[in-house]
Amino acid sequence: MTFSTGPRGPGVLVIEPMGNAGRFLVEAADRLGVRLYAATHKDVHDGYPDWLRTALAGVCATDLTDVPRALGDMAAFCREHAVAGIAACFELFTPLAALLARRVGLPGNDPRLAHAARNKIRMGEAFAADAIPAPRWAVVHDAAEAHRVARERPDGLGWPLVVKPAEQGGSWGVSVVDGPDRLGDAVDAARRYTRAQPHGLALDPRVLLQEYVAGEEYSCDTVVASGVAYPLPVVRKDTTGGRYRVETGHTCPSGLPAPVAAQVRHTAARAALAVGVRNGIAHTEVKIPPGTGTPYVIETGARLPGDNLCEVVEAATGVSEAVAHLRAVLGLVPDTVPRRADAAAIRFLLPEHGGVLRRVDIPDLPGTHGEVHLRPGDAVPEPADSTCRIGHVVARAKTPDRAGALADRVVARSRVEVG
Ligand SMILES: Nc1ncnc2c1ncn2[C@@H]1O[C@H](COP(=O)(O)OP(=O)(O)OP(=O)(O)O)[C@@H](O)[C@H]1O
Ligand SMILES: [Mg+2]
């Protein structure tokens, strides 16, 4: 399938551009004069929104779950269209992007380590190998084994424990468990995801039990070009408390004292390199236990961030992560120098419970804009993971406190009715 040829700049093949960061990649490609191609399944392409379909210079239709076939199809496509860069957008395909880049001789990540950016068990091993502070963990296959490990493990993970699938995102199947009573249910919930849609990719069915890391949470993205890491500003992340940790918002800059922010950036860059990122971008999440100043890495993904963080970071700093990512995969030096010192915050509208959306109304306040994700009549999932979000608000201001307060005010004045 090939559509219009578009601008005649260098071509970048994106392995599945569907997802939150896809629109930022499209915008960035437009700014850079890059021809953007997608590798996807024909059925998935049929469901692409118009803005994505029309932005693409061409589509490599293949089966991304069949690695030998996908590599063969995409390599032939790269040759035919003189593709000069490979980018993954969807976390689960980041190892495939590394393999393709190696195969066609383009800048990419280290294929020997790339699986560590997809699979949290391999990630734990990669962090341990590089002595990166991270929660202790154990792997279990079912609830009975989880009970045994929680009881008997000599170094003890303690309570609460975090239970999560080996491969998944969006907080799906992640829960914080206070004691043995809920452990079985949590393991079953983490094991529920055996395939990732929309491609039906088979997932590692194993479950991680992780030591709970207390403290505030932050994220920091790192652009890596030819193995050189360029960490971006730190973003503060807010989540719900309790059993399910769903993001409620992000704020940039983080408000951390400069030396602690520098420590987060340094650790995030180390985490990106530990999972094999060499030409691309990584999104790293950390928690800082009170009184330690030491960031513990919760996870890192070899992809652009979700949650409209590209928009938040650019509004605050003037740095386009998507432009930097495209430049890195093309083997060019990324521009990560902040152009301004403003602030921006995003807040998500979450329901108190699941049901059917009856009404959603986000007021327009100066310096803010809102977007609804669900429409009246849509089913609203229980607030257990990111699929329950009804909408979001982005606010810009001169300081992170003001940006956060402004976004909070819009959320407080929004009307959400779930029946
Ligand atoms: N070991 C831990 N200690 C404390 N909190 C944790 C731990 N692991 C996960 N969490 C909390 O649960 C959230 C989701 O976990 P994690 O990031 O591992 O899953 P995910 O599905 O990849 O999430 P997402 O894609 O939403 O970032 C984290 O952002 C954090 O708030
Ligand atoms: Mg996460």
Coordinates of C-alpha atoms and ligand atoms in Angstrom, one line a residue:
M1 CA 0.0 0.0 0.0
T2 CA 1.5 3.3 -0.9
F3 CA -0.2 6.7 -0.7
S4 CA 1.0 10.2 -1.7
T5 CA 4.7 10.7 -1.6
G6 CA 4.5 13.8 0.6
P7 CA 7.6 16.1 1.1
R8 CA 10.9 14.8 -0.3
G9 CA 12.9 14.9 3.0
P10 CA 14.4 11.9 4.6
G11 CA 12.0 9.0 5.3
V12 CA 11.4 7.5 8.7
L13 CA 9.5 4.3 9.2
V14 CA 7.5 4.3 12.4
I15 CA 6.6 0.8 13.8
E16 CA 2.9 1.4 14.8
P17 CA 2.4 5.1 15.2
M18 CA -1.1 4.6 16.8
G19 CA -1.1 5.8 20.3
N20 CA -0.7 9.0 22.3
A21 CA 2.8 10.0 20.9
G22 CA 1.8 9.4 17.2
R23 CA 0.3 12.8 16.7
F24 CA 3.4 14.5 18.1
L25 CA 5.6 12.4 15.7
V26 CA 3.3 13.5 12.8
E27 CA 3.6 17.2 13.8
A28 CA 7.4 16.8 14.2
A29 CA 7.8 15.1 10.8
D30 CA 5.9 18.0 9.3
R31 CA 8.2 20.6 11.0
L32 CA 11.4 18.7 9.8
G33 CA 10.1 17.9 6.3
V34 CA 10.4 14.2 7.1
R35 CA 8.4 11.6 5.1
L36 CA 6.7 9.5 7.7
Y37 CA 5.9 5.9 6.9
A38 CA 4.0 3.4 9.1
A39 CA 4.5 -0.3 9.6
T40 CA 1.3 -1.9 10.8
H41 CA -1.2 -4.6 10.1
K42 CA -3.8 -3.9 7.4
D43 CA -6.7 -4.2 9.8
V44 CA -5.1 -1.8 12.3
H45 CA -4.5 0.6 9.5
D46 CA -8.2 0.5 8.5
G47 CA -8.9 1.9 12.0
Y48 CA -6.4 4.8 11.7
P49 CA -8.0 8.3 12.3
D50 CA -7.9 10.6 9.3
W51 CA -5.2 12.8 10.7
L52 CA -2.8 9.9 10.8
R53 CA -3.8 8.3 7.5
T54 CA -3.4 11.5 5.6
A55 CA 0.0 12.3 7.2
L56 CA 1.6 9.1 6.1
A57 CA 3.8 9.0 2.9
G58 CA 3.2 5.2 2.7
V59 CA 2.4 2.1 4.7
C60 CA 4.2 -1.2 5.1
A61 CA 1.4 -3.6 5.7
T62 CA 2.7 -6.7 7.6
D63 CA 2.1 -8.8 10.6
L64 CA 4.1 -7.2 13.5
T65 CA 3.6 -10.3 15.7
D66 CA 5.5 -12.5 13.2
V67 CA 9.0 -11.2 13.7
P68 CA 10.8 -13.0 10.7
R69 CA 8.0 -12.0 8.4
A70 CA 7.8 -8.4 9.7
L71 CA 11.5 -7.9 9.5
G72 CA 11.6 -9.2 5.9
D73 CA 8.6 -7.0 4.8
M74 CA 9.9 -3.9 6.6
A75 CA 13.5 -4.3 5.3
A76 CA 12.2 -4.6 1.7
F77 CA 10.0 -1.5 2.3
C78 CA 13.0 0.5 3.7
R79 CA 15.0 -0.3 0.6
E80 CA 12.1 0.5 -1.8
H81 CA 11.4 3.9 -0.1
A82 CA 15.0 4.8 0.8
V83 CA 14.0 5.0 4.5
A84 CA 16.8 6.7 6.5
G85 CA 15.5 6.2 10.1
I86 CA 13.5 3.6 12.1
A87 CA 11.3 4.7 15.1
A88 CA 9.1 2.7 17.4
C89 CA 6.1 4.4 19.0
F90 CA 4.4 1.5 20.7
E91 CA 6.5 0.2 23.6
L92 CA 6.0 -3.5 22.8
F93 CA 7.5 -3.1 19.3
T94 CA 10.7 -1.3 20.5
P95 CA 12.8 -4.5 20.3
L96 CA 11.5 -5.1 16.8
A97 CA 12.6 -1.6 15.8
A98 CA 16.1 -2.3 17.2
L99 CA 16.3 -5.6 15.1
L100 CA 15.1 -3.8 12.0
A101 CA 17.6 -0.9 12.3
R102 CA 20.4 -3.4 12.8
R103 CA 19.2 -5.4 9.8
V104 CA 19.0 -2.5 7.4
G105 CA 22.1 -0.7 8.8
L106 CA 20.4 2.4 10.2
P107 CA 20.9 4.1 13.6
G108 CA 19.0 2.1 16.2
N109 CA 19.1 0.7 19.7
D110 CA 21.2 -2.3 20.9
P111 CA 19.1 -5.4 19.9
R112 CA 20.8 -7.5 22.5
L113 CA 19.4 -5.3 25.3
A114 CA 16.3 -4.0 23.6
H115 CA 14.0 -6.6 25.1
A116 CA 14.7 -5.1 28.5
A117 CA 12.8 -2.0 27.5
R118 CA 9.7 -4.1 26.9
N119 CA 9.8 -6.8 29.5
K120 CA 10.0 -5.7 33.2
I121 CA 11.8 -8.9 34.2
R122 CA 14.6 -8.3 31.7
M123 CA 14.5 -4.6 32.7
G124 CA 15.1 -5.6 36.4
E125 CA 18.1 -7.7 35.3
A126 CA 19.5 -4.9 33.1
F127 CA 19.2 -2.4 36.0
A128 CA 20.8 -4.9 38.4
A129 CA 23.7 -5.4 35.9
D130 CA 24.4 -1.7 35.8
A131 CA 23.8 -1.1 39.6
I132 CA 20.9 1.3 38.9
P133 CA 18.8 1.9 42.0
A134 CA 15.5 0.0 41.5
P135 CA 12.9 -1.9 43.6
R136 CA 13.8 -5.5 44.5
W137 CA 11.6 -8.0 42.7
A138 CA 10.7 -11.6 42.3
V139 CA 9.1 -13.5 39.4
V140 CA 6.0 -15.7 39.9
H141 CA 3.8 -17.7 37.7
D142 CA 0.6 -17.9 39.8
A143 CA -1.0 -17.0 43.0
A144 CA 0.2 -20.0 45.0
E145 CA 3.8 -19.2 44.1
A146 CA 3.2 -15.5 44.9
H147 CA 2.1 -16.5 48.4
R148 CA 5.1 -18.8 48.9
V149 CA 7.5 -16.1 47.7
A150 CA 5.9 -13.4 49.8
R151 CA 6.2 -15.7 52.9
E152 CA 9.5 -17.4 52.3
R153 CA 11.8 -15.2 50.3
P154 CA 14.9 -14.8 52.5
D155 CA 15.5 -11.1 52.0
G156 CA 11.8 -10.4 52.2
L157 CA 10.1 -8.0 49.8
G158 CA 7.8 -6.8 52.7
W159 CA 4.4 -5.2 52.5
P160 CA 3.0 -3.4 50.7
L161 CA 4.0 -5.2 47.5
V162 CA 3.5 -4.1 44.0
V163 CA 2.1 -6.8 41.6
K164 CA 2.4 -6.2 37.9
P165 CA 2.4 -8.0 34.6
A166 CA 5.9 -8.6 33.0
E167 CA 4.8 -6.9 29.8
Q168 CA 2.1 -4.2 29.8
G169 CA 1.6 -0.5 30.1
G170 CA -1.0 2.1 31.1
S171 CA -1.0 0.7 34.7
W172 CA -3.0 -2.2 33.4
G173 CA -3.0 -5.1 35.9
V174 CA -0.8 -3.1 38.3
S175 CA -1.9 -3.1 42.0
V176 CA -0.4 -2.3 45.3
V177 CA -1.2 -5.0 47.9
D178 CA -1.2 -4.4 51.6
G179 CA -1.1 -8.0 52.8
P180 CA -1.6 -11.6 51.8
D181 CA -5.4 -11.4 51.6
R182 CA -5.5 -9.6 48.3
L183 CA -2.4 -11.1 46.8
G184 CA -4.1 -13.9 44.9
D185 CA -6.6 -11.5 43.2
A186 CA -3.8 -9.1 42.3
V187 CA -1.7 -11.9 40.6
D188 CA -4.8 -13.0 38.7
A189 CA -5.4 -9.4 37.6
A190 CA -1.8 -9.1 36.4
R191 CA -2.1 -12.4 34.5
R192 CA -5.3 -11.3 32.7
Y193 CA -3.4 -9.7 29.8
T194 CA -2.1 -12.5 27.6
R195 CA -2.2 -10.6 24.3
A196 CA -1.8 -6.9 23.5
Q197 CA -4.3 -5.3 21.2
P198 CA -4.7 -4.1 18.5
H199 CA -2.1 -6.5 17.1
G200 CA -2.8 -9.5 19.3
L201 CA 0.9 -9.7 20.3
A202 CA 1.5 -12.6 22.8
L203 CA 2.7 -11.3 26.1
D204 CA 5.0 -12.9 28.7
P205 CA 2.5 -14.3 31.2
R206 CA 4.8 -14.1 34.2
V207 CA 4.1 -11.7 37.1
L208 CA 6.4 -9.5 39.0
L209 CA 6.2 -8.9 42.8
Q210 CA 8.1 -5.7 43.5
E211 CA 9.2 -4.0 46.7
Y212 CA 7.1 -0.9 47.2
V213 CA 9.1 2.3 46.8
A214 CA 7.6 5.1 48.9
G215 CA 7.9 8.8 48.0
E216 CA 7.1 11.3 45.2
E217 CA 7.1 10.2 41.6
Y218 CA 8.8 11.9 38.6
S219 CA 9.6 11.1 35.0
C220 CA 12.5 12.2 32.8
D221 CA 12.9 11.5 29.2
T222 CA 16.3 11.0 27.6
V223 CA 17.2 11.5 23.9
V224 CA 20.1 9.3 22.9
A225 CA 22.1 9.9 19.7
S226 CA 25.0 7.7 18.7
G227 CA 25.1 6.5 22.3
V228 CA 25.3 10.0 23.8
A229 CA 22.5 10.7 26.3
Y230 CA 20.7 14.1 26.5
P231 CA 18.4 14.0 29.4
L232 CA 15.4 16.4 29.2
P233 CA 13.7 18.3 32.1
V234 CA 12.2 16.4 35.0
V235 CA 8.4 16.2 35.2
R236 CA 6.5 15.6 38.4
K237 CA 3.9 12.9 38.3
D238 CA 0.8 12.6 40.5
T239 CA -1.2 9.4 40.8
T240 CA -4.1 8.1 42.8
G241 CA -3.2 6.4 46.0
G242 CA -4.4 3.1 47.3
R243 CA -4.6 -0.2 45.4
Y244 CA -4.5 1.2 41.8
R245 CA -2.1 3.9 40.8
V246 CA -3.5 5.8 37.9
E247 CA -1.8 9.1 36.8
T248 CA -3.9 12.1 37.8
G249 CA -1.5 14.6 36.3
H250 CA 2.0 15.8 35.3
T251 CA 3.8 19.1 35.9
C252 CA 6.9 20.5 34.2
P253 CA 9.3 21.6 35.6
S254 CA 9.1 19.3 38.6
G255 CA 9.8 21.8 41.4
L256 CA 12.6 19.6 42.6
P257 CA 15.8 21.4 44.0
A258 CA 18.4 21.6 41.2
P259 CA 20.8 19.0 42.6
V260 CA 18.0 16.5 43.1
A261 CA 16.6 17.2 39.6
A262 CA 20.2 16.6 38.2
Q263 CA 20.3 13.3 40.1
V264 CA 17.0 12.3 38.4
R265 CA 18.3 13.2 35.0
H266 CA 21.5 11.3 35.5
T267 CA 19.7 8.2 36.8
A268 CA 17.2 8.4 33.9
A269 CA 20.0 8.6 31.4
R270 CA 21.7 5.6 33.0
A271 CA 18.5 3.6 32.9
A272 CA 18.0 4.5 29.2
L273 CA 21.5 3.3 28.3
A274 CA 21.1 0.2 30.5
V275 CA 18.1 -1.0 28.4
G276 CA 20.1 -0.5 25.2
V277 CA 18.8 2.9 23.9
R278 CA 21.5 4.2 21.6
N279 CA 19.6 6.2 18.9
G280 CA 16.2 7.3 20.0
I281 CA 14.4 8.3 23.2
A282 CA 13.4 6.8 26.5
H283 CA 10.8 7.6 29.0
T284 CA 11.9 6.8 32.6
E285 CA 9.8 6.9 35.8
V286 CA 11.4 7.2 39.2
K287 CA 10.3 7.5 42.8
I288 CA 12.4 9.2 45.5
P289 CA 12.0 7.7 49.0
P290 CA 11.6 10.5 51.6
G291 CA 14.9 11.7 53.0
T292 CA 17.1 9.8 50.5
G293 CA 17.5 12.1 47.5
T294 CA 18.1 8.8 45.6
P295 CA 15.8 8.2 42.6
Y296 CA 14.7 4.5 42.3
V297 CA 13.8 3.6 38.7
I298 CA 10.3 2.2 38.4
E299 CA 10.5 1.6 34.7
T300 CA 11.9 2.9 31.4
G301 CA 10.5 2.5 27.9
A302 CA 12.4 3.1 24.7
R303 CA 9.8 5.3 23.3
L304 CA 8.3 8.8 23.4
P305 CA 6.2 9.4 26.6
G306 CA 2.4 9.0 26.5
D307 CA -0.1 11.2 28.5
N308 CA 0.5 14.2 26.2
L309 CA 3.8 14.8 27.9
C310 CA 5.3 15.9 24.6
E311 CA 2.9 18.8 24.7
V312 CA 3.6 19.6 28.4
V313 CA 7.4 19.5 28.0
E314 CA 7.3 21.6 24.9
A315 CA 4.9 24.2 26.4
A316 CA 7.3 24.5 29.4
T317 CA 10.7 24.4 27.7
G318 CA 10.2 24.9 24.0
V319 CA 11.9 21.5 23.4
S320 CA 10.1 19.2 21.1
E321 CA 10.7 15.6 22.2
A322 CA 9.3 14.2 19.0
V323 CA 11.6 16.4 16.8
A324 CA 14.6 15.4 18.9
H325 CA 13.5 11.7 18.6
L326 CA 13.3 11.9 14.8
R327 CA 16.6 13.6 14.6
A328 CA 18.2 11.0 16.8
V329 CA 16.9 8.1 14.7
L330 CA 18.2 9.8 11.6
G331 CA 21.6 10.0 13.1
L332 CA 21.5 13.7 13.6
V333 CA 22.4 15.7 16.8
P334 CA 19.1 16.4 18.7
D335 CA 18.3 19.9 19.9
T336 CA 17.5 19.5 23.6
V337 CA 18.4 23.0 24.9
P338 CA 15.4 24.7 26.6
R339 CA 14.3 27.8 24.8
R340 CA 12.1 29.1 27.6
A341 CA 11.6 28.7 31.3
D342 CA 7.8 28.5 31.6
A343 CA 5.7 25.9 33.2
A344 CA 2.9 23.6 32.1
A345 CA 0.7 21.0 33.7
I346 CA -1.8 18.3 32.6
R347 CA -4.6 17.0 34.8
F348 CA -6.8 14.1 33.9
L349 CA -10.5 13.8 34.6
L350 CA -11.0 10.5 36.3
P351 CA -14.4 9.0 37.3
E352 CA -15.1 8.0 40.9
H353 CA -16.5 4.7 39.7
G354 CA -17.2 2.9 36.4
G355 CA -20.5 3.1 34.5
V356 CA -21.9 5.0 31.5
L357 CA -20.8 8.6 30.8
R358 CA -23.9 10.8 31.0
R359 CA -22.2 14.2 30.7
V360 CA -18.8 15.8 30.4
D361 CA -18.2 19.5 30.3
I362 CA -14.7 21.1 30.6
P363 CA -14.8 24.9 31.0
D364 CA -12.5 27.1 29.0
L365 CA -10.2 29.2 31.2
P366 CA -7.5 31.5 29.7
G367 CA -4.2 29.7 29.5
T368 CA -5.8 26.3 29.4
H369 CA -7.3 23.9 27.0
G370 CA -9.3 20.8 27.5
E371 CA -10.0 17.6 25.5
V372 CA -12.5 14.9 26.1
H373 CA -11.5 11.3 25.5
L374 CA -15.0 9.7 26.0
R375 CA -18.4 10.8 24.8
P376 CA -21.7 10.7 26.5
G377 CA -23.1 7.1 26.2
D378 CA -19.6 5.6 26.3
A379 CA -18.8 3.0 28.9
V380 CA -16.5 4.3 31.6
P381 CA -14.2 1.6 33.1
E382 CA -13.6 1.4 36.9
P383 CA -10.7 3.7 37.8
A384 CA -8.1 1.0 37.9
D385 CA -5.9 2.0 35.0
S386 CA -5.5 4.7 32.4
T387 CA -8.4 3.6 30.2
C388 CA -10.9 5.2 32.7
R389 CA -9.8 8.8 31.8
I390 CA -12.7 10.9 30.6
G391 CA -10.6 13.9 29.5
H392 CA -7.7 16.1 30.3
V393 CA -6.8 19.8 30.8
V394 CA -3.5 21.4 29.9
A395 CA -2.5 24.7 31.6
R396 CA 0.4 27.0 30.9
A397 CA 1.8 29.5 33.4
K398 CA 5.0 31.1 34.5
T399 CA 5.6 28.7 37.4
P400 CA 4.8 25.0 38.0
D401 CA 2.6 25.8 41.1
R402 CA 0.5 28.2 39.1
A403 CA 0.2 25.9 36.1
G404 CA -0.9 23.0 38.4
A405 CA -3.3 25.2 40.3
L406 CA -4.8 26.5 37.1
A407 CA -5.3 23.0 35.7
D408 CA -6.8 21.9 39.1
R409 CA -9.2 24.8 39.0
V410 CA -10.5 23.7 35.5
V411 CA -10.9 20.1 36.7
A412 CA -12.7 21.3 39.8
R413 CA -15.1 23.3 37.7
S414 CA -15.6 20.5 35.1
R415 CA -18.8 18.5 35.2
V416 CA -18.6 14.8 34.9
E417 CA -21.6 12.6 35.4
V418 CA -21.2 8.8 35.3
G419 CA -24.4 6.8 35.7
Ligands
LIG1 N1 7.7 -0.8 42.9 C1 6.9 0.2 43.0 N2 6.8 1.0 44.2 C2 5.9 2.0 44.3 N3 5.0 2.3 43.3 C3 5.0 1.6 42.2 C4 6.0 0.5 42.0 N4 5.8 0.0 40.7 C5 4.7 0.7 40.2 N5 4.3 1.7 41.1 C6 3.2 2.6 40.8 O1 2.3 2.1 39.8 C7 2.4 2.9 38.6 C8 2.3 2.0 37.4 O2 3.4 1.1 37.4 P1 4.3 0.8 36.2 O3 4.8 2.1 35.7 O4 5.3 -0.2 36.5 O5 3.3 0.2 35.2 P2 2.9 0.6 33.7 O6 1.7 -0.2 33.3 O7 4.1 0.4 32.8 O8 2.5 2.1 33.8 P3 2.4 3.3 32.8 O9 2.4 2.8 31.4 O10 1.0 3.9 33.3 O11 3.5 4.2 33.2 C9 3.7 3.7 38.8 O12 3.6 4.9 38.1 C10 3.8 3.9 40.3 O13 2.9 5.0 40.7
MG2 MG 4.8 3.4 34.3

